[in-house]
């Protein structure tokens, strides 16, 4: 009968499992490295960037007559400049680790780093 | 088999596959196992059955029509692409393995390979659509699960084929 | 046939394995009390997690309507606009003002909920920030002083000498306490992290850490995105006040938003920030300001006397934790050039 198991069936299972293992391997070796930068304005996610060495990008966001310039340089992100009155976003400095966050209140722009390797759950400031 | 009979069988199989997809949709396995996108893949039974009874191009038609119709009924455009890639890749792999049916492979074994190929096809489509390789991380999980899932659907298919043989139904 | 049974058993096992019991989470970002807030709730029941999160968000928005000095339609604004006449306010606002006065008294006026006219005068964080003249400061100081708040009982408050109440110094802490209370009412399995600006409350165990504690970083005053120390806690609040977020520079001098109510100038005593760890977030909120104004020596004395868990960061880059916070404290400031001065 066709339902009776043959040797090849075990080969199939083995191949499937091996494939699964093979794909898991690179994830096992560098799980903590992955760092994603999420840029939100209000309730909408403007951009999601997978950070990597050598990657450079400049994102300009505006609200009214206020302009935020966000700079991505390799695995770090910062508010490079902003013409908002309080400058809290610029003063926050450079984000380099998962869990870190910078906010510009007047433009409602939130920049946060997301990743597995969070050293802290939140920062009191 | 006459052409008219073939066409009728194609239609019948598409209908059966649709019903199976609907049943799966109504009782999502996801409720019991919290893995997004997890499915038993009952439509796979139909594909495998079609492969053993019909020509390749007819089976392709069955798969494509089933995917289009099921997407119209309950899916989105992206879901359509995922299912199409998954369905076709799964069909091709099973077609090749069917050459070794009885000697090297059993129906459940081939079904497992088909289920795994379905997952690979879906993730491939997801990479193309979403433009990110991150979804690959999800594949090992699906692959491991495809073994019990494929085995279960394979048993169903083997049972169907066995019964047809027993009652000597000529289709 | 035996093989099939074996496979079936394996299949069942695989199913059980993947259906683990990670709690469901619900997160939202919102703006209230002039700051950015993130609340994350975790519960076995996804709906409970979401409902609780929504309730917290709505409650905080309600508090904002009540306590905001910036919103003209708030109850607090009505009190501030009453020209010294007695005003009857709601239970909640009365209780909050009473609490603010209580901490002003406890800190001998180092924390003072009436410094708002000074903030307005200096305009720090606005487009008219400037160093005012001494005459302007002296004039404004006449309105400052927590003793000008008269709590007359029966929810009636009177503000003397043109005083204005600003609950910004305890408002986020008050909101964090309420968020924690809402979570506790939602059941024993509720876990949550409320980040209300820099005011953080961890409720229950952290489902994402091995030991179940929430790890809260204390900001590096020179790069506040990163942290120079970590506090591990459960069911507690961590609050920091510092000179590094809202400030402006003039002639090489830093003018920030924490005013010394006795001089009318931004506090200038060699401290960069003060962090307080306490189960009462409103208390922690008020005390960070109070301790910052008191300065390192008097601040440490106060902490010893009242058993307050605190961490001080000085402008000569020393980080000084109090004795009682040490079991929860990890120094991390080496890279940024800080000295572990425990």
Coordinates of C-alpha atoms in Angstrom, one line a residue:
Chain A
X1 CA 0.0 0.0 0.0
X2 CA 1.1 3.5 -0.7
X3 CA 0.7 4.5 3.0
X4 CA 3.5 2.2 4.0
X5 CA 6.6 4.1 5.1
X6 CA 9.8 3.6 2.9
X7 CA 13.4 4.5 3.6
X8 CA 13.1 7.6 1.5
X9 CA 10.5 9.0 3.8
X10 CA 13.1 9.2 6.6
X11 CA 15.5 10.8 4.1
X12 CA 12.8 13.5 3.4
X13 CA 12.4 14.1 7.2
X14 CA 16.1 14.3 7.7
X15 CA 16.5 16.7 4.8
X16 CA 13.7 18.9 6.2
X17 CA 15.2 18.9 9.7
X18 CA 18.7 19.6 8.3
X19 CA 17.4 22.5 6.3
X20 CA 15.6 23.9 9.4
X21 CA 18.8 23.5 11.4
X22 CA 20.9 25.1 8.7
X23 CA 18.7 28.2 8.5
X24 CA 18.7 28.5 12.3
X25 CA 22.5 28.5 12.5
X26 CA 23.3 32.0 11.4
X27 CA 20.5 33.3 13.7
X28 CA 22.1 31.5 16.6
X29 CA 25.5 32.9 16.0
X30 CA 24.5 36.6 15.7
X31 CA 21.2 37.1 17.5
X32 CA 22.3 40.1 19.6
X33 CA 23.8 42.0 16.8
X34 CA 20.6 42.8 15.0
X35 CA 19.5 46.4 15.7
X36 CA 16.5 48.0 14.1
X37 CA 15.7 51.7 14.2
X38 CA 12.1 52.7 14.2
X39 CA 11.1 56.3 13.4
X40 CA 7.6 57.3 14.2
X41 CA 5.8 60.5 13.8
X42 CA 2.5 60.7 15.7
X43 CA 1.0 57.2 15.3
X44 CA 2.5 56.4 12.0
X45 CA 5.8 54.6 11.5
X46 CA 7.7 56.7 9.0
X47 CA 10.7 54.4 8.6
X48 CA 12.2 51.2 9.8
X49 CA 15.8 50.7 9.2
X50 CA 17.9 47.6 9.9
X51 CA 21.1 49.1 11.2
X52 CA 24.5 47.9 9.9
X53 CA 28.1 49.1 9.9
X54 CA 28.7 51.5 7.1
X55 CA 25.1 52.4 6.5
X56 CA 24.4 56.1 6.3
X57 CA 21.1 57.9 5.9
X58 CA 19.6 61.3 6.7
X59 CA 15.9 61.6 7.4
X60 CA 14.2 65.0 7.5
X61 CA 10.8 65.3 9.1
X62 CA 8.7 68.4 9.5
X63 CA 5.7 69.5 11.5
X64 CA 4.5 73.1 11.0
X65 CA 7.7 75.2 10.6
X66 CA 9.8 72.8 12.8
X67 CA 12.2 70.5 11.0
X68 CA 14.0 67.5 12.5
X69 CA 17.1 66.1 10.9
X70 CA 17.8 62.5 12.0
X71 CA 21.2 61.0 11.1
X72 CA 21.9 57.3 10.8
X73 CA 25.5 56.4 10.8
X74 CA 26.3 52.7 10.9
X75 CA 24.8 51.4 14.2
X76 CA 24.1 54.8 15.7
X77 CA 21.2 57.2 15.3
X78 CA 20.8 60.8 16.6
X79 CA 18.8 63.9 16.1
X80 CA 21.5 65.9 14.3
X81 CA 19.6 69.1 14.4
X82 CA 16.2 70.5 15.1
X83 CA 14.8 74.0 15.2
X84 CA 12.3 73.2 18.0
X85 CA 12.5 75.6 21.0
X86 CA 13.3 73.0 23.7
X87 CA 16.0 71.0 21.8
X88 CA 15.4 68.0 24.1
X89 CA 15.7 65.7 21.1
X90 CA 19.1 67.0 20.2
X91 CA 20.3 67.0 23.8
X92 CA 19.3 63.3 24.1
X93 CA 22.5 62.5 22.1
X94 CA 23.3 59.4 20.2
X95 CA 21.4 56.1 20.3
X96 CA 23.5 53.0 20.0
X97 CA 21.8 50.2 21.9
X98 CA 18.5 48.4 21.8
X99 CA 15.9 50.0 24.1
X100 CA 17.2 53.5 23.7
X101 CA 14.9 56.2 22.6
X102 CA 14.8 59.9 21.6
X103 CA 11.7 62.1 21.3
X104 CA 11.0 65.5 19.8
X105 CA 7.8 66.7 21.5
X106 CA 6.9 69.6 19.2
X107 CA 7.1 67.4 16.1
X108 CA 5.9 64.2 17.8
X109 CA 8.8 62.3 16.3
X110 CA 10.0 59.2 18.2
X111 CA 13.2 57.4 17.3
X112 CA 13.9 54.1 19.1
X113 CA 16.2 51.2 18.7
X114 CA 14.8 47.7 18.8
X115 CA 16.8 44.6 19.3
X116 CA 17.2 41.4 21.2
X117 CA 20.1 42.5 23.3
X118 CA 18.4 45.0 25.7
X119 CA 20.7 46.0 28.5
X120 CA 18.0 48.1 30.0
X121 CA 14.2 48.1 29.7
X122 CA 13.9 51.9 30.0
X123 CA 16.0 54.9 30.8
X124 CA 15.0 57.3 33.6
X125 CA 15.9 60.8 32.8
Chain B
X1 CA -9.5 8.9 -19.2
X2 CA -11.7 11.0 -21.5
X3 CA -11.1 14.8 -21.6
X4 CA -14.6 15.5 -20.4
X5 CA -14.0 13.3 -17.4
X6 CA -10.7 15.0 -16.7
X7 CA -12.3 18.4 -16.8
X8 CA -15.0 17.3 -14.4
X9 CA -12.4 15.8 -12.1
X10 CA -10.5 19.1 -12.1
X11 CA -13.6 21.0 -11.1
X12 CA -14.4 18.5 -8.4
X13 CA -10.9 18.7 -7.0
X14 CA -10.9 22.5 -7.0
X15 CA -14.3 22.4 -5.2
X16 CA -13.0 19.9 -2.7
X17 CA -9.8 21.9 -2.1
X18 CA -11.9 25.1 -1.5
X19 CA -14.1 23.3 1.0
X20 CA -11.0 22.0 2.8
X21 CA -9.5 25.5 2.9
X22 CA -12.8 27.0 4.2
X23 CA -12.9 24.4 6.9
X24 CA -9.4 25.2 7.9
X25 CA -10.3 28.9 7.9
X26 CA -13.2 28.3 10.2
X27 CA -11.3 26.2 12.7
X28 CA -7.8 27.9 12.7
X29 CA -5.1 25.8 14.1
X30 CA -3.6 29.1 15.2
X31 CA -6.1 29.2 18.0
X32 CA -4.5 26.1 19.6
X33 CA -0.9 26.7 18.5
X34 CA 0.0 30.4 18.7
X35 CA 2.2 30.5 15.6
X36 CA 1.0 33.1 13.1
X37 CA 0.3 31.6 9.7
X38 CA 0.3 28.0 10.9
X39 CA -2.0 25.7 8.9
X40 CA -2.6 22.0 8.6
X41 CA -2.6 22.4 4.8
X42 CA -5.5 20.1 4.0
X43 CA -5.5 21.5 0.4
X44 CA -2.3 19.6 0.0
X45 CA -4.3 16.4 0.0
X46 CA -6.0 17.5 -3.1
X47 CA -2.8 18.5 -4.9
X48 CA -1.2 15.2 -4.1
X49 CA -4.3 13.3 -5.2
X50 CA -4.5 15.3 -8.4
X51 CA -0.8 14.5 -9.1
X52 CA -1.5 10.8 -8.9
X53 CA -4.6 11.0 -11.2
X54 CA -4.1 13.9 -13.6
X55 CA -1.5 15.3 -16.0
X56 CA 0.9 17.9 -14.7
X57 CA -0.6 20.9 -16.5
X58 CA -4.1 19.9 -15.2
X59 CA -2.8 19.8 -11.7
X60 CA -1.2 23.2 -12.2
X61 CA -4.6 24.4 -13.3
X62 CA -6.3 22.9 -10.2
X63 CA -3.7 24.5 -7.9
X64 CA -3.8 27.9 -9.5
X65 CA -7.6 28.1 -9.7
X66 CA -7.9 26.9 -6.1
X67 CA -5.5 29.6 -4.9
X68 CA -7.2 32.3 -6.9
X69 CA -10.7 31.4 -5.7
X70 CA -9.7 30.9 -2.1
X71 CA -8.0 34.3 -2.1
X72 CA -11.1 35.8 -3.5
X73 CA -13.2 34.2 -0.8
X74 CA -11.0 34.9 2.2
X75 CA -7.6 36.4 1.5
X76 CA -5.7 39.4 0.5
X77 CA -3.4 40.1 -2.5
X78 CA -0.3 39.3 -0.5
X79 CA -1.9 36.1 0.9
X80 CA -2.7 35.2 -2.7
X81 CA 1.0 35.5 -3.7
X82 CA 2.2 33.5 -0.7
X83 CA -0.3 30.7 -1.5
X84 CA 0.5 30.7 -5.2
X85 CA 4.3 30.4 -4.6
X86 CA 3.8 27.8 -1.9
X87 CA 1.3 25.8 -3.8
X88 CA 3.3 25.6 -7.0
X89 CA 6.6 24.8 -5.4
X90 CA 4.9 22.2 -3.3
X91 CA 3.3 20.6 -6.3
X92 CA 6.6 20.5 -8.3
X93 CA 8.5 18.8 -5.4
X94 CA 5.8 16.2 -4.9
X95 CA 5.6 15.6 -8.7
X96 CA 9.3 14.8 -8.8
X97 CA 9.1 12.6 -5.7
X98 CA 6.1 10.6 -7.0
X99 CA 8.5 8.9 -9.5
X100 CA 9.8 7.1 -6.5
X101 CA 6.4 6.2 -5.0
X102 CA 6.3 2.7 -3.6
X103 CA 10.0 2.1 -4.1
X104 CA 11.7 4.9 -2.1
X105 CA 8.8 7.0 -0.8
X106 CA 5.4 6.6 0.6
X107 CA 2.5 9.0 0.2
X108 CA 2.9 10.5 3.7
X109 CA 6.6 11.0 3.1
X110 CA 5.9 12.8 -0.2
X111 CA 3.3 14.9 1.6
X112 CA 5.9 16.0 4.2
X113 CA 8.2 17.1 1.4
X114 CA 5.3 18.9 -0.2
X115 CA 4.4 20.7 3.1
X116 CA 8.0 21.7 3.6
X117 CA 8.2 23.0 0.0
X118 CA 5.0 24.9 0.6
X119 CA 6.5 26.8 3.5
X120 CA 9.7 27.5 1.6
X121 CA 7.7 28.9 -1.3
X122 CA 5.6 31.1 1.0
X123 CA 8.6 32.5 2.8
X124 CA 10.3 33.1 -0.6
X125 CA 7.2 35.0 -1.7
X126 CA 7.3 37.0 1.6
X127 CA 10.9 37.9 1.0
X128 CA 10.0 39.3 -2.4
X129 CA 6.9 41.1 -1.3
X130 CA 8.2 42.5 2.0
X131 CA 11.7 43.2 0.7
X132 CA 13.3 41.8 3.8
X133 CA 15.1 38.6 4.6
X134 CA 14.1 38.8 8.3
X135 CA 11.1 36.5 7.6
X136 CA 13.6 33.6 7.0
X137 CA 14.0 33.4 10.7
X138 CA 10.5 32.0 10.8
X139 CA 11.2 29.2 8.4
X140 CA 12.9 26.6 10.7
X141 CA 9.9 26.7 12.9
X142 CA 7.5 26.1 10.0
X143 CA 9.8 23.4 8.5
X144 CA 9.9 21.4 11.8
X145 CA 6.1 21.7 12.0
X146 CA 5.7 20.6 8.4
X147 CA 6.8 17.1 9.3
X148 CA 3.8 16.3 11.6
X149 CA 1.4 18.4 9.4
X150 CA 2.5 16.9 6.1
X151 CA 2.4 13.4 7.7
X152 CA -1.2 13.9 8.8
X153 CA -2.4 15.2 5.4
X154 CA -0.4 12.4 3.7
X155 CA -2.2 9.8 5.8
X156 CA -5.5 11.3 4.7
X157 CA -4.5 11.2 1.1
X158 CA -3.2 7.6 1.4
X159 CA -6.5 6.6 3.0
X160 CA -8.4 8.2 0.2
X161 CA -6.3 6.5 -2.5
X162 CA -6.5 3.2 -0.7
X163 CA -10.3 3.3 -0.4
X164 CA -10.7 4.2 -4.1
X165 CA -8.6 1.2 -4.9
X166 CA -10.7 -1.0 -2.7
X167 CA -14.0 -0.1 -4.3
X168 CA -12.3 -0.3 -7.7
X169 CA -13.6 3.1 -8.7
X170 CA -12.2 4.1 -12.1
X171 CA -11.2 7.7 -12.1
Chain C
X1 CA 1.9 0.7 12.2
X2 CA 4.1 1.1 15.3
X3 CA 6.0 3.7 13.3
X4 CA 2.9 5.7 12.7
X5 CA 2.0 5.7 16.4
X6 CA 5.5 6.9 17.2
X7 CA 5.2 9.7 14.6
X8 CA 1.8 10.7 15.9
X9 CA 3.2 10.9 19.4
X10 CA 6.0 13.1 18.1
X11 CA 3.5 15.3 16.4
X12 CA 1.6 15.8 19.6
X13 CA 4.8 16.6 21.4
X14 CA 5.8 19.2 18.8
X15 CA 2.4 20.8 19.1
X16 CA 2.7 21.1 22.9
X17 CA 6.2 22.4 22.6
X18 CA 5.3 25.4 20.5
X19 CA 2.2 26.3 22.5
X20 CA 4.3 27.7 25.4
X21 CA 2.9 30.1 27.8
X22 CA 4.4 33.5 26.9
X23 CA 2.1 36.3 28.2
X24 CA 0.4 38.4 25.5
X25 CA 1.5 42.0 25.5
X26 CA -0.1 45.3 24.5
X27 CA 1.9 48.5 23.9
X28 CA 1.0 52.1 23.1
X29 CA 2.8 55.4 22.7
X30 CA 0.9 58.6 23.5
X31 CA 1.5 62.2 24.5
X32 CA 0.1 63.6 27.7
X33 CA 1.3 65.9 30.5
X34 CA 3.7 67.6 28.1
X35 CA 5.7 64.5 27.6
X36 CA 5.9 61.3 25.6
X37 CA 4.6 58.1 27.3
X38 CA 4.9 54.4 26.5
X39 CA 2.8 51.9 28.4
X40 CA 3.3 48.1 27.9
X41 CA 1.1 45.6 29.6
X42 CA 1.5 41.9 29.7
X43 CA -1.0 39.3 30.7
X44 CA -1.9 35.7 30.0
X45 CA -5.1 37.0 28.6
X46 CA -4.5 39.2 25.6
X47 CA -7.8 41.1 26.1
X48 CA -7.0 41.9 29.8
X49 CA -3.6 43.2 28.7
X50 CA -5.1 45.5 26.1
X51 CA -8.1 46.7 28.2
X52 CA -5.7 47.6 31.1
X53 CA -3.4 49.5 28.8
X54 CA -6.3 51.4 27.3
X55 CA -7.7 52.2 30.8
X56 CA -4.3 53.5 31.9
X57 CA -4.0 55.8 28.8
X58 CA -7.5 57.1 29.3
X59 CA -7.0 57.7 33.0
X60 CA -3.7 59.6 32.4
X61 CA -5.4 61.8 29.7
X62 CA -8.1 62.5 32.3
X63 CA -5.5 63.5 34.9
X64 CA -3.9 65.8 32.4
X65 CA -7.3 67.6 31.9
X66 CA -7.4 68.0 35.7
X67 CA -3.8 68.9 36.6
X68 CA -2.3 70.7 33.6
X69 CA -1.2 74.3 34.1
X70 CA -0.8 74.7 30.4
X71 CA -4.4 73.8 29.5
X72 CA -6.7 76.7 30.0
X73 CA -9.7 74.6 30.6
X74 CA -8.2 72.5 33.4
X75 CA -9.3 72.7 37.0
X76 CA -5.8 73.7 38.1
X77 CA -5.9 76.6 35.6
X78 CA -9.2 77.8 37.1
X79 CA -7.5 77.8 40.6
X80 CA -4.5 79.7 39.3
X81 CA -6.8 82.3 37.6
X82 CA -8.9 82.9 40.8
X83 CA -6.9 86.0 41.9
X84 CA -6.4 84.7 45.4
X85 CA -10.0 83.8 46.0
X86 CA -10.8 80.5 47.7
X87 CA -11.7 77.8 45.1
X88 CA -13.4 74.5 45.7
X89 CA -11.8 71.7 43.6
X90 CA -12.4 68.0 43.0
X91 CA -11.3 65.4 45.5
X92 CA -8.5 64.2 43.2
X93 CA -7.0 67.7 42.6
X94 CA -7.2 68.6 46.2
X95 CA -5.5 65.4 47.2
X96 CA -2.7 66.0 44.6
X97 CA -2.1 69.6 45.9
X98 CA -2.2 68.3 49.5
X99 CA 0.5 65.7 48.5
X100 CA 2.6 68.4 46.8
X101 CA 2.5 70.6 49.9
X102 CA 3.3 67.7 52.1
X103 CA 6.6 67.0 50.1
X104 CA 7.4 70.7 50.0
X105 CA 7.2 70.7 53.8
X106 CA 9.2 67.4 54.1
X107 CA 12.0 68.9 52.0
X108 CA 11.9 72.3 53.7
X109 CA 10.8 73.9 50.5
X110 CA 13.6 72.4 48.3
X111 CA 10.8 70.9 46.3
X112 CA 8.3 73.7 45.8
X113 CA 5.1 73.4 43.6
X114 CA 4.9 77.2 43.2
X115 CA 8.1 77.8 41.1
X116 CA 6.1 78.1 37.9
X117 CA 6.4 81.9 37.7
X118 CA 10.2 81.5 37.6
X119 CA 9.9 79.0 34.7
X120 CA 7.7 81.5 32.9
X121 CA 10.2 84.3 33.5
X122 CA 13.2 82.4 32.3
X123 CA 11.3 80.7 29.5
X124 CA 13.6 77.7 29.4
X125 CA 12.7 75.4 26.6
X126 CA 10.7 78.0 24.8
X127 CA 11.7 80.5 22.1
X128 CA 12.0 83.4 24.5
X129 CA 14.5 81.8 26.9
X130 CA 16.8 84.4 28.5
X131 CA 18.6 85.4 31.7
X132 CA 16.3 87.9 33.4
X133 CA 17.5 90.9 35.4
X134 CA 17.9 90.6 39.2
X135 CA 15.0 93.0 39.7
X136 CA 12.7 90.8 37.6
X137 CA 13.8 87.8 39.6
X138 CA 13.2 89.5 42.9
X139 CA 9.7 90.6 41.8
X140 CA 8.9 87.0 40.7
X141 CA 10.2 85.5 43.9
X142 CA 7.5 87.3 45.8
X143 CA 5.0 85.0 44.2
X144 CA 7.0 81.9 45.0
X145 CA 6.6 79.9 48.2
X146 CA 4.6 76.8 49.0
X147 CA 3.3 78.4 52.2
X148 CA 1.2 80.6 49.9
X149 CA -1.0 77.5 49.2
X150 CA -3.7 77.5 51.8
X151 CA -5.5 74.2 52.2
X152 CA -8.8 75.2 53.9
X153 CA -10.4 71.8 54.1
X154 CA -13.6 70.7 52.3
X155 CA -11.7 70.6 49.0
X156 CA -11.1 74.4 49.2
X157 CA -7.8 75.9 48.2
X158 CA -6.7 79.5 48.4
X159 CA -3.5 80.9 46.8
X160 CA -2.0 83.9 48.5
X161 CA 0.4 86.6 47.2
X162 CA -0.2 85.8 43.5
X163 CA 1.1 82.2 43.9
X164 CA 0.6 79.7 41.1
X165 CA 0.4 76.0 41.6
X166 CA 2.3 73.7 39.1
X167 CA 1.9 70.0 39.7
X168 CA 4.6 69.2 37.0
X169 CA 6.9 68.1 39.8
X170 CA 4.6 65.3 41.0
X171 CA 2.1 64.9 38.2
X172 CA 3.9 62.1 36.3
X173 CA 4.6 60.3 39.5
X174 CA 0.9 60.6 40.5
X175 CA 0.0 59.2 37.1
X176 CA 2.5 56.3 37.5
X177 CA 1.0 55.4 40.9
X178 CA -2.5 55.4 39.4
X179 CA -1.2 53.2 36.4
X180 CA 0.2 50.8 39.0
X181 CA -3.1 50.7 40.9
X182 CA -5.0 50.0 37.7
X183 CA -2.7 47.1 36.9
X184 CA -3.1 45.7 40.4
X185 CA -6.8 45.8 40.1
X186 CA -6.7 44.0 36.7
X187 CA -5.4 40.9 38.5
X188 CA -2.4 39.0 39.8
X189 CA -1.0 38.0 36.5
X190 CA -0.8 41.6 35.2
X191 CA 2.7 42.8 34.5
X192 CA 3.5 46.2 33.1
X193 CA 6.1 48.9 32.4
X194 CA 4.9 52.5 32.4
X195 CA 7.3 55.0 31.0
X196 CA 5.8 58.4 31.6
X197 CA 8.4 60.7 30.3
X198 CA 11.5 60.0 32.4
X199 CA 9.2 58.6 35.2
X200 CA 9.2 54.8 35.2
X201 CA 7.1 52.3 37.0
X202 CA 7.6 48.5 36.7
X203 CA 4.6 46.5 37.9
X204 CA 4.9 42.8 38.6
X205 CA 7.6 40.7 37.1
X206 CA 9.4 41.6 33.8
X207 CA 8.5 38.7 31.4
X208 CA 11.5 39.5 29.3
X209 CA 14.2 39.1 31.9
X210 CA 15.6 36.0 33.5
X211 CA 15.3 37.1 37.1
X212 CA 12.0 38.9 36.5
X213 CA 13.2 42.3 37.4
X214 CA 12.8 45.5 35.3
X215 CA 16.2 47.0 34.5
X216 CA 16.0 50.8 34.5
X217 CA 18.9 52.8 33.3
X218 CA 20.0 56.1 34.8
X219 CA 20.7 58.5 32.0
X220 CA 24.2 59.8 31.3
X221 CA 23.8 63.5 31.7
X222 CA 26.1 64.1 28.7
X223 CA 24.3 61.7 26.5
X224 CA 20.9 61.0 28.0
X225 CA 20.0 58.2 25.6
X226 CA 22.5 55.9 27.2
X227 CA 22.8 54.9 30.8
X228 CA 25.6 55.0 33.4
X229 CA 24.0 52.8 36.0
X230 CA 21.2 50.3 36.2
X231 CA 18.5 49.9 38.9
X232 CA 16.9 46.4 39.0
X233 CA 13.4 46.5 40.5
X234 CA 9.9 45.1 40.7
X235 CA 6.9 47.0 41.8
X236 CA 8.8 50.2 42.2
X237 CA 9.3 53.4 40.5
X238 CA 12.5 55.0 39.3
X239 CA 12.5 58.8 38.7
X240 CA 15.4 61.0 37.6
X241 CA 15.7 64.8 37.5
X242 CA 18.6 66.4 35.8
X243 CA 19.9 69.6 34.3
X244 CA 20.6 68.2 30.9
X245 CA 17.3 68.0 29.0
X246 CA 15.7 71.4 29.2
X247 CA 18.4 74.1 29.3
X248 CA 20.1 76.8 27.3
X249 CA 23.7 77.9 27.3
X250 CA 24.8 81.6 27.6
X251 CA 28.4 82.8 28.1
X252 CA 29.5 79.2 28.7
X253 CA 27.0 78.8 31.6
X254 CA 24.2 76.3 31.6
X255 CA 20.7 77.5 32.6
X256 CA 18.4 74.6 33.2
X257 CA 14.8 74.1 34.4
X258 CA 15.3 73.1 38.1
X259 CA 15.0 76.3 40.0
X260 CA 16.2 77.0 43.5
X261 CA 13.1 78.6 45.1
X262 CA 15.3 80.5 47.5
X263 CA 17.4 82.3 44.8
X264 CA 15.2 82.3 41.8
X265 CA 18.1 80.9 39.7
X266 CA 18.6 77.5 38.2
X267 CA 20.2 75.3 40.9
X268 CA 23.9 75.5 40.7
X269 CA 25.5 73.2 43.2
X270 CA 27.6 70.7 41.3
X271 CA 24.9 68.1 40.8
X272 CA 23.9 66.9 37.3
X273 CA 21.1 64.6 38.3
X274 CA 19.3 62.8 41.1
X275 CA 17.5 59.5 40.9
X276 CA 15.1 58.2 43.5
X277 CA 13.8 54.6 43.7
X278 CA 10.5 54.2 45.6
X279 CA 7.2 52.4 45.6
X280 CA 5.5 55.8 45.6
X281 CA 6.3 57.4 42.3
X282 CA 4.8 60.8 43.2
X283 CA 7.1 60.9 46.3
X284 CA 10.1 59.9 44.1
X285 CA 9.2 62.6 41.6
X286 CA 9.0 65.3 44.2
X287 CA 12.1 64.1 46.0
X288 CA 14.3 64.1 42.9
X289 CA 13.7 67.8 42.6
X290 CA 14.0 68.4 46.3
X291 CA 17.3 66.5 46.6
X292 CA 18.7 68.2 43.5
X293 CA 18.0 71.6 45.0
X294 CA 19.4 70.5 48.4
X295 CA 22.7 69.4 46.8
X296 CA 24.9 66.4 47.5
X297 CA 25.7 66.7 51.1
X298 CA 22.4 67.8 52.4
X299 CA 20.7 65.4 50.0
X300 CA 22.6 62.4 51.3
X301 CA 21.8 63.5 54.9
X302 CA 18.1 63.7 54.0
X303 CA 18.2 60.2 52.4
X304 CA 19.8 58.7 55.5
X305 CA 17.3 60.4 57.7
X306 CA 14.2 59.4 55.8
X307 CA 15.5 56.0 54.4
X308 CA 15.3 57.2 50.7
X309 CA 17.0 55.2 48.0
X310 CA 18.8 57.6 45.7
X311 CA 21.6 57.9 43.2
X312 CA 23.4 61.3 42.7
X313 CA 25.5 62.2 39.7
X314 CA 27.9 65.2 40.1
X315 CA 29.4 67.5 37.6
X316 CA 32.9 66.1 38.4
X317 CA 31.6 62.8 37.1
X318 CA 31.1 60.9 40.3
X319 CA 28.1 58.6 40.8
X320 CA 27.1 58.3 44.4
X321 CA 24.4 55.7 45.4
X322 CA 23.0 55.6 48.9
X323 CA 23.7 52.5 51.0
X324 CA 20.1 51.2 50.8
X325 CA 20.0 51.2 47.0
X326 CA 23.2 49.1 46.5
X327 CA 21.4 45.7 46.3
X328 CA 19.6 46.9 43.2
X329 CA 22.4 49.0 41.8
X330 CA 24.9 48.2 39.0
X331 CA 27.5 50.8 37.9
X332 CA 27.9 51.0 34.2
X333 CA 29.5 54.4 33.7
X334 CA 33.2 53.4 33.2
X335 CA 33.1 53.8 29.4
X336 CA 31.6 57.3 29.7
X337 CA 34.3 58.3 32.2
X338 CA 32.3 58.2 35.4
X339 CA 33.7 57.2 38.8
X340 CA 31.9 54.6 40.9
X341 CA 31.8 56.6 44.2
X342 CA 29.8 54.2 46.4

